[in-house]
Amino acid sequence: MNKPEANVLDRIRVVLSHTSLPRNIGSVARAMKTMGLSRLVLVNPKRFPDPEALTLASGATDILEKAEIVDTLDAGLVGCTQVVALSARRRELTVPVQNPRELAPFLLSRCMVGEDVAIVFGTEMSGLSNEEVRRCNRVVSIPANPEYSSLNLAQAVQVIAYELRMTLDTDLSHLNEVHELASHDDIERFHADMESTLIKIGFLNPDNPKRLMPRLRRLFGRVQLEKVEIDILRGMLRAAREGRRH
Ligand code: SAH
């Protein structure tokens, strides 16, 4: 998959249930925005809005401003066809637990056909209640140290959001400089120059060439030469042929 369709990610709601700390809400907004998610739903947050949330959101305050605040989990899930509970704990009577990498392609495929989906995160102190988990049709756990498996809320959101992003778009080409590569004919001209130059300066004996040229071909064949580099190499050869002294 190539460029993420903005409206695909816009179909994913991050639902935070009964969050205690505004700074976690702020960090969640930042985690979401870095990965391209935008819909935050807060179920009965203890303190919100709050300056601490704004500080931790850094440049993602727009997500907080747009956040939907609801009284009950059900109100936050209206219209969603898929509801995913995020839990580190062993639960009874749930569907089989998936990891985030298994979840991401499924969830995105639902969004691509125009469905709305939700990912539900619990409170810092006690996580999601059994009642809340029962309202979800999937349970996802982030594989972690079995003796210490509870991530910070915003970090859990970050992991999920990253998996969604990686499934949708892994393109980093905008960070790389573009260098024009040498073409076949550029490279052939270079090898012809090299041969004539090596003969001219007495390094290659045309009557007994041995395997010098094929070896040099192999050497330069190992690197992907750029046009600029070919120009430099050919310039060097010309200077050597002409016996230039600055
Ligand atoms: N102390 C709580 C966890 C709180 S962490 C407990 O015992 O459940 C806050 C929320 O982050 C959790 O409710 C869950 O939604 C998410 N989370 C944290 N670690 C996770 C993990 N390893 N896998 C899945 N979700 C996790």
mmCIF file of C-alpha atoms and ligand atoms in Angstrom:
data_model
loop_
_atom_site.group_PDB
_atom_site.id
_atom_site.type_symbol
_atom_site.label_atom_id
_atom_site.label_comp_id
_atom_site.label_asym_id
_atom_site.label_seq_id
_atom_site.Cartn_x
_atom_site.Cartn_y
_atom_site.Cartn_z
ATOM 1 C CA MET A 1 0.000 0.000 0.000
ATOM 2 C CA ASN A 2 1.259 3.452 -0.793
ATOM 3 C CA LYS A 3 0.220 6.884 0.485
ATOM 4 C CA PRO A 4 -2.162 6.586 3.411
ATOM 5 C CA GLU A 5 -5.620 7.680 2.456
ATOM 6 C CA ALA A 6 -6.357 10.346 5.056
ATOM 7 C CA ASN A 7 -9.953 9.216 5.308
ATOM 8 C CA VAL A 8 -8.887 5.645 6.067
ATOM 9 C CA LEU A 9 -7.106 6.709 9.244
ATOM 10 C CA ASP A 10 -9.907 9.162 10.031
ATOM 11 C CA ARG A 11 -12.216 6.183 10.425
ATOM 12 C CA ILE A 12 -10.255 4.943 13.412
ATOM 13 C CA ARG A 13 -11.337 6.236 16.828
ATOM 14 C CA VAL A 14 -8.972 6.085 19.770
ATOM 15 C CA VAL A 15 -11.238 5.745 22.786
ATOM 16 C CA LEU A 16 -9.775 6.404 26.233
ATOM 17 C CA SER A 17 -11.936 5.203 29.069
ATOM 18 C CA HIS A 18 -11.926 7.124 32.365
ATOM 19 C CA THR A 19 -8.408 8.491 31.994
ATOM 20 C CA SER A 20 -7.059 9.984 35.247
ATOM 21 C CA LEU A 21 -4.080 12.037 34.129
ATOM 22 C CA PRO A 22 -4.435 14.919 31.671
ATOM 23 C CA ARG A 23 -0.790 14.528 30.740
ATOM 24 C CA ASN A 24 -1.543 11.053 29.397
ATOM 25 C CA ILE A 25 -4.345 12.461 27.278
ATOM 26 C CA GLY A 26 -1.917 15.036 25.884
ATOM 27 C CA SER A 27 0.697 12.378 25.120
ATOM 28 C CA VAL A 28 -1.944 10.230 23.434
ATOM 29 C CA ALA A 29 -2.837 13.162 21.146
ATOM 30 C CA ARG A 30 0.814 13.489 20.186
ATOM 31 C CA ALA A 31 1.198 9.742 19.605
ATOM 32 C CA MET A 32 -1.886 9.789 17.389
ATOM 33 C CA LYS A 33 -0.923 12.804 15.325
ATOM 34 C CA THR A 34 2.597 11.535 14.607
ATOM 35 C CA MET A 35 1.060 8.429 13.060
ATOM 36 C CA GLY A 36 -1.756 10.219 11.223
ATOM 37 C CA LEU A 37 -4.687 9.361 13.493
ATOM 38 C CA SER A 38 -7.056 12.170 14.386
ATOM 39 C CA ARG A 39 -10.214 10.980 16.175
ATOM 40 C CA LEU A 40 -9.920 10.973 19.934
ATOM 41 C CA VAL A 41 -12.867 10.033 22.128
ATOM 42 C CA LEU A 42 -12.693 10.553 25.895
ATOM 43 C CA VAL A 43 -15.102 8.589 28.048
ATOM 44 C CA ASN A 44 -15.590 10.469 31.314
ATOM 45 C CA PRO A 45 -12.052 11.796 31.737
ATOM 46 C CA LYS A 46 -11.179 12.802 35.280
ATOM 47 C CA ARG A 47 -9.725 16.177 34.277
ATOM 48 C CA PHE A 48 -10.221 17.563 30.790
ATOM 49 C CA PRO A 49 -9.603 20.096 29.315
ATOM 50 C CA ASP A 50 -6.452 20.770 31.290
ATOM 51 C CA PRO A 51 -3.282 22.808 30.651
ATOM 52 C CA GLU A 52 -1.134 19.740 31.337
ATOM 53 C CA ALA A 53 -2.794 17.905 28.447
ATOM 54 C CA LEU A 54 -2.078 20.859 26.158
ATOM 55 C CA THR A 55 1.584 20.943 27.195
ATOM 56 C CA LEU A 56 2.155 17.252 26.586
ATOM 57 C CA ALA A 57 0.276 17.335 23.280
ATOM 58 C CA SER A 58 2.968 19.697 21.973
ATOM 59 C CA GLY A 59 1.961 20.407 18.347
ATOM 60 C CA ALA A 60 -1.033 18.060 18.496
ATOM 61 C CA THR A 61 -3.431 20.339 20.361
ATOM 62 C CA ASP A 62 -5.816 20.239 17.385
ATOM 63 C CA ILE A 63 -6.544 16.606 18.270
ATOM 64 C CA LEU A 64 -7.465 17.677 21.816
ATOM 65 C CA GLU A 65 -9.632 20.515 20.557
ATOM 66 C CA LYS A 66 -11.548 18.126 18.309
ATOM 67 C CA ALA A 67 -11.758 15.394 20.980
ATOM 68 C CA GLU A 68 -15.240 14.111 21.654
ATOM 69 C CA ILE A 69 -16.186 13.793 25.325
ATOM 70 C CA VAL A 70 -18.853 11.255 26.218
ATOM 71 C CA ASP A 71 -20.348 9.851 29.431
ATOM 72 C CA THR A 72 -20.367 6.182 28.588
ATOM 73 C CA LEU A 73 -18.294 3.793 26.502
ATOM 74 C CA ASP A 74 -21.362 2.920 24.430
ATOM 75 C CA ALA A 75 -21.797 6.572 23.492
ATOM 76 C CA GLY A 76 -18.232 6.638 22.187
ATOM 77 C CA LEU A 77 -18.744 3.549 20.052
ATOM 78 C CA VAL A 78 -21.860 4.565 18.161
ATOM 79 C CA GLY A 79 -21.595 3.542 14.502
ATOM 80 C CA CYS A 80 -18.482 1.377 14.883
ATOM 81 C CA THR A 81 -18.507 -2.069 13.284
ATOM 82 C CA GLN A 82 -15.319 -3.172 15.010
ATOM 83 C CA VAL A 83 -14.484 -2.444 18.620
ATOM 84 C CA VAL A 84 -11.069 -3.489 19.859
ATOM 85 C CA ALA A 85 -10.158 -3.715 23.553
ATOM 86 C CA LEU A 86 -6.519 -3.146 24.440
ATOM 87 C CA SER A 87 -5.546 -5.131 27.478
ATOM 88 C CA ALA A 88 -2.387 -6.580 28.969
ATOM 89 C CA ARG A 89 -4.360 -8.857 31.301
ATOM 90 C CA ARG A 90 -5.622 -12.393 31.000
ATOM 91 C CA ARG A 91 -9.421 -12.334 30.725
ATOM 92 C CA GLU A 92 -12.069 -14.974 30.907
ATOM 93 C CA LEU A 93 -14.584 -15.625 28.178
ATOM 94 C CA THR A 94 -13.164 -13.362 25.519
ATOM 95 C CA VAL A 95 -12.361 -13.955 21.871
ATOM 96 C CA PRO A 96 -8.768 -15.135 21.214
ATOM 97 C CA VAL A 97 -6.256 -12.388 21.930
ATOM 98 C CA GLN A 98 -4.415 -10.907 18.918
ATOM 99 C CA ASN A 99 -1.238 -8.878 18.737
ATOM 100 C CA PRO A 100 -1.198 -5.398 17.125
ATOM 101 C CA ARG A 101 0.492 -6.670 13.956
ATOM 102 C CA GLU A 102 -2.298 -9.146 13.412
ATOM 103 C CA LEU A 103 -4.925 -6.531 14.102
ATOM 104 C CA ALA A 104 -3.684 -3.738 11.821
ATOM 105 C CA PRO A 105 -4.385 -5.216 8.333
ATOM 106 C CA PHE A 106 -7.814 -6.406 9.389
ATOM 107 C CA LEU A 107 -8.804 -3.094 10.912
ATOM 108 C CA LEU A 108 -7.532 -1.074 7.953
ATOM 109 C CA SER A 109 -9.367 -3.344 5.521
ATOM 110 C CA ARG A 110 -12.599 -2.546 7.340
ATOM 111 C CA CYS A 111 -11.859 1.191 7.172
ATOM 112 C CA MET A 112 -11.122 0.923 3.465
ATOM 113 C CA VAL A 113 -14.604 -0.357 2.792
ATOM 114 C CA GLY A 114 -15.986 2.636 4.666
ATOM 115 C CA GLU A 115 -16.594 1.263 8.158
ATOM 116 C CA ASP A 116 -15.832 3.118 11.379
ATOM 117 C CA VAL A 117 -13.798 1.292 14.001
ATOM 118 C CA ALA A 118 -12.685 1.956 17.578
ATOM 119 C CA ILE A 119 -9.709 0.985 19.685
ATOM 120 C CA VAL A 120 -10.443 1.188 23.398
ATOM 121 C CA PHE A 121 -7.862 1.818 26.114
ATOM 122 C CA GLY A 122 -8.421 1.531 29.868
ATOM 123 C CA THR A 123 -7.585 3.683 32.854
ATOM 124 C CA GLU A 124 -4.064 4.030 34.176
ATOM 125 C CA MET A 125 -4.810 2.384 37.525
ATOM 126 C CA SER A 126 -6.963 -0.594 36.692
ATOM 127 C CA GLY A 127 -7.180 -0.873 32.920
ATOM 128 C CA LEU A 128 -10.441 -1.832 31.228
ATOM 129 C CA SER A 129 -13.168 -3.425 33.337
ATOM 130 C CA ASN A 130 -14.495 -6.845 32.350
ATOM 131 C CA GLU A 131 -17.759 -5.162 31.507
ATOM 132 C CA GLU A 132 -15.974 -2.834 29.086
ATOM 133 C CA VAL A 133 -14.008 -5.673 27.469
ATOM 134 C CA ARG A 134 -17.243 -7.606 26.929
ATOM 135 C CA ARG A 135 -18.531 -4.724 24.841
ATOM 136 C CA CYS A 136 -15.629 -5.153 22.415
ATOM 137 C CA ASN A 137 -15.519 -7.770 19.673
ATOM 138 C CA ARG A 138 -11.721 -8.084 19.622
ATOM 139 C CA VAL A 139 -9.035 -8.136 22.276
ATOM 140 C CA VAL A 140 -5.495 -7.066 21.475
ATOM 141 C CA SER A 141 -2.463 -7.303 23.704
ATOM 142 C CA ILE A 142 0.950 -5.785 23.091
ATOM 143 C CA PRO A 143 3.480 -8.577 23.609
ATOM 144 C CA ALA A 144 5.556 -7.565 26.639
ATOM 145 C CA ASN A 145 7.573 -8.865 29.575
ATOM 146 C CA PRO A 146 5.140 -11.258 31.310
ATOM 147 C CA GLU A 147 6.376 -10.014 34.685
ATOM 148 C CA TYR A 148 5.880 -6.340 33.803
ATOM 149 C CA SER A 149 3.549 -5.980 30.872
ATOM 150 C CA SER A 150 1.682 -2.757 31.527
ATOM 151 C CA LEU A 151 2.783 0.060 29.234
ATOM 152 C CA ASN A 152 2.064 3.680 29.887
ATOM 153 C CA LEU A 153 -1.276 4.545 28.267
ATOM 154 C CA ALA A 154 0.167 6.868 25.614
ATOM 155 C CA GLN A 155 2.930 4.416 24.813
ATOM 156 C CA ALA A 156 0.355 1.699 24.262
ATOM 157 C CA VAL A 157 -1.483 4.039 21.887
ATOM 158 C CA GLN A 158 1.798 4.781 20.121
ATOM 159 C CA VAL A 159 2.527 1.103 19.515
ATOM 160 C CA ILE A 160 -0.898 0.478 18.005
ATOM 161 C CA ALA A 161 -0.810 3.642 15.921
ATOM 162 C CA TYR A 162 2.657 2.740 14.642
ATOM 163 C CA GLU A 163 1.512 -0.707 13.550
ATOM 164 C CA LEU A 164 -1.393 0.840 11.680
ATOM 165 C CA ARG A 165 0.962 3.284 10.023
ATOM 166 C CA MET A 166 3.464 0.592 9.068
ATOM 167 C CA THR A 167 0.716 -1.469 7.487
ATOM 168 C CA LEU A 168 -0.577 1.472 5.513
ATOM 169 C CA ASP A 169 2.528 3.406 4.536
ATOM 170 C CA THR A 170 6.224 2.702 5.032
ATOM 171 C CA ASP A 171 7.453 5.196 2.446
ATOM 172 C CA LEU A 172 10.370 7.376 3.617
ATOM 173 C CA SER A 173 11.380 8.643 0.176
ATOM 174 C CA HIS A 174 10.589 12.240 1.160
ATOM 175 C CA LEU A 175 13.558 12.073 3.577
ATOM 176 C CA ASN A 176 16.076 10.910 0.992
ATOM 177 C CA GLU A 177 17.942 13.083 -1.486
ATOM 178 C CA VAL A 178 17.422 12.103 -5.087
ATOM 179 C CA HIS A 179 20.616 11.478 -7.080
ATOM 180 C CA GLU A 180 20.444 10.805 -10.768
ATOM 181 C CA LEU A 181 22.041 7.463 -11.487
ATOM 182 C CA ALA A 182 24.464 6.829 -14.325
ATOM 183 C CA SER A 183 22.947 5.017 -17.280
ATOM 184 C CA HIS A 184 24.324 2.045 -19.149
ATOM 185 C CA ASP A 185 25.740 4.257 -21.910
ATOM 186 C CA ASP A 186 27.388 6.630 -19.367
ATOM 187 C CA ILE A 187 29.099 3.630 -17.825
ATOM 188 C CA GLU A 188 30.194 2.212 -21.182
ATOM 189 C CA ARG A 189 31.756 5.565 -22.117
ATOM 190 C CA PHE A 190 33.588 5.540 -18.791
ATOM 191 C CA HIS A 191 34.998 2.051 -19.406
ATOM 192 C CA ALA A 192 36.108 3.020 -22.934
ATOM 193 C CA ASP A 193 37.841 6.121 -21.525
ATOM 194 C CA MET A 194 39.444 4.034 -18.827
ATOM 195 C CA GLU A 195 40.833 1.531 -21.310
ATOM 196 C CA SER A 196 42.282 4.135 -23.656
ATOM 197 C CA THR A 197 43.720 6.092 -20.739
ATOM 198 C CA LEU A 198 45.366 3.075 -19.145
ATOM 199 C CA ILE A 199 46.961 2.250 -22.493
ATOM 200 C CA LYS A 200 48.072 5.836 -22.953
ATOM 201 C CA ILE A 201 49.735 6.076 -19.527
ATOM 202 C CA GLY A 202 51.408 2.676 -19.989
ATOM 203 C CA PHE A 203 49.492 0.740 -17.365
ATOM 204 C CA LEU A 204 47.628 -1.552 -19.769
ATOM 205 C CA ASN A 205 49.483 -3.376 -22.515
ATOM 206 C CA PRO A 206 47.005 -3.865 -25.397
ATOM 207 C CA ASP A 207 49.053 -6.834 -26.632
ATOM 208 C CA ASN A 208 48.850 -8.526 -23.250
ATOM 209 C CA PRO A 209 45.803 -7.083 -21.470
ATOM 210 C CA LYS A 210 45.348 -10.048 -19.098
ATOM 211 C CA ARG A 211 42.113 -9.629 -17.152
ATOM 212 C CA LEU A 212 42.555 -6.024 -16.096
ATOM 213 C CA MET A 213 39.498 -4.573 -17.830
ATOM 214 C CA PRO A 214 37.050 -7.301 -16.740
ATOM 215 C CA ARG A 215 38.342 -6.917 -13.173
ATOM 216 C CA LEU A 216 37.835 -3.158 -13.242
ATOM 217 C CA ARG A 217 34.368 -3.695 -14.668
ATOM 218 C CA ARG A 218 33.588 -6.013 -11.779
ATOM 219 C CA LEU A 219 34.906 -3.450 -9.288
ATOM 220 C CA PHE A 220 32.794 -0.570 -10.630
ATOM 221 C CA GLY A 221 29.868 -2.888 -11.187
ATOM 222 C CA ARG A 222 29.620 -3.357 -7.408
ATOM 223 C CA VAL A 223 28.595 0.259 -6.849
ATOM 224 C CA GLN A 224 25.605 2.036 -8.225
ATOM 225 C CA LEU A 225 27.425 4.959 -9.851
ATOM 226 C CA GLU A 226 25.704 8.325 -10.059
ATOM 227 C CA LYS A 227 25.940 10.630 -13.082
ATOM 228 C CA VAL A 228 27.979 13.162 -11.125
ATOM 229 C CA GLU A 229 30.428 10.471 -10.056
ATOM 230 C CA ILE A 230 30.881 9.249 -13.634
ATOM 231 C CA ASP A 231 31.627 12.836 -14.679
ATOM 232 C CA ILE A 232 34.299 13.096 -11.977
ATOM 233 C CA LEU A 233 35.886 9.783 -12.948
ATOM 234 C CA ARG A 234 35.905 10.652 -16.635
ATOM 235 C CA GLY A 235 37.389 14.077 -15.810
ATOM 236 C CA MET A 236 40.176 12.360 -13.856
ATOM 237 C CA LEU A 237 40.906 10.040 -16.758
ATOM 238 C CA ARG A 238 41.032 12.945 -19.194
ATOM 239 C CA ALA A 239 43.502 14.805 -16.964
ATOM 240 C CA ALA A 240 45.657 11.669 -16.743
ATOM 241 C CA ARG A 241 45.581 11.194 -20.545
ATOM 242 C CA GLU A 242 46.525 14.773 -21.155
ATOM 243 C CA GLY A 243 49.238 14.628 -18.467
ATOM 244 C CA ARG A 244 47.810 17.835 -17.004
ATOM 245 C CA ARG A 245 49.728 19.666 -14.281
ATOM 246 C CA HIS A 246 47.025 21.983 -12.912
HETATM 247 N N1 SAH B 1 -2.695 -1.186 35.362
HETATM 248 C C1 SAH B 1 -3.566 -1.476 34.261
HETATM 249 C C2 SAH B 1 -2.984 -1.082 32.942
HETATM 250 C C3 SAH B 1 -3.026 0.340 32.740
HETATM 251 S S1 SAH B 1 -2.209 0.868 31.327
HETATM 252 C C4 SAH B 1 -3.917 -2.945 34.244
HETATM 253 O O1 SAH B 1 -3.503 -3.654 35.096
HETATM 254 O O2 SAH B 1 -4.616 -3.360 33.328
HETATM 255 C C5 SAH B 1 -3.499 1.748 30.532
HETATM 256 C C6 SAH B 1 -4.031 1.063 29.304
HETATM 257 O O3 SAH B 1 -2.997 0.925 28.339
HETATM 258 C C7 SAH B 1 -4.559 -0.330 29.485
HETATM 259 O O4 SAH B 1 -5.878 -0.338 29.972
HETATM 260 C C8 SAH B 1 -4.511 -0.868 28.065
HETATM 261 O O5 SAH B 1 -5.611 -0.386 27.336
HETATM 262 C C9 SAH B 1 -3.236 -0.242 27.564
HETATM 263 N N2 SAH B 1 -2.073 -1.136 27.700
HETATM 264 C C10 SAH B 1 -1.001 -0.995 28.495
HETATM 265 N N3 SAH B 1 -0.133 -2.015 28.329
HETATM 266 C C11 SAH B 1 -0.681 -2.829 27.410
HETATM 267 C C12 SAH B 1 -0.292 -4.056 26.803
HETATM 268 N N4 SAH B 1 0.855 -4.668 27.109
HETATM 269 N N5 SAH B 1 -1.123 -4.606 25.890
HETATM 270 C C13 SAH B 1 -2.291 -4.007 25.562
HETATM 271 N N6 SAH B 1 -2.714 -2.853 26.100
HETATM 272 C C14 SAH B 1 -1.927 -2.270 27.004
#
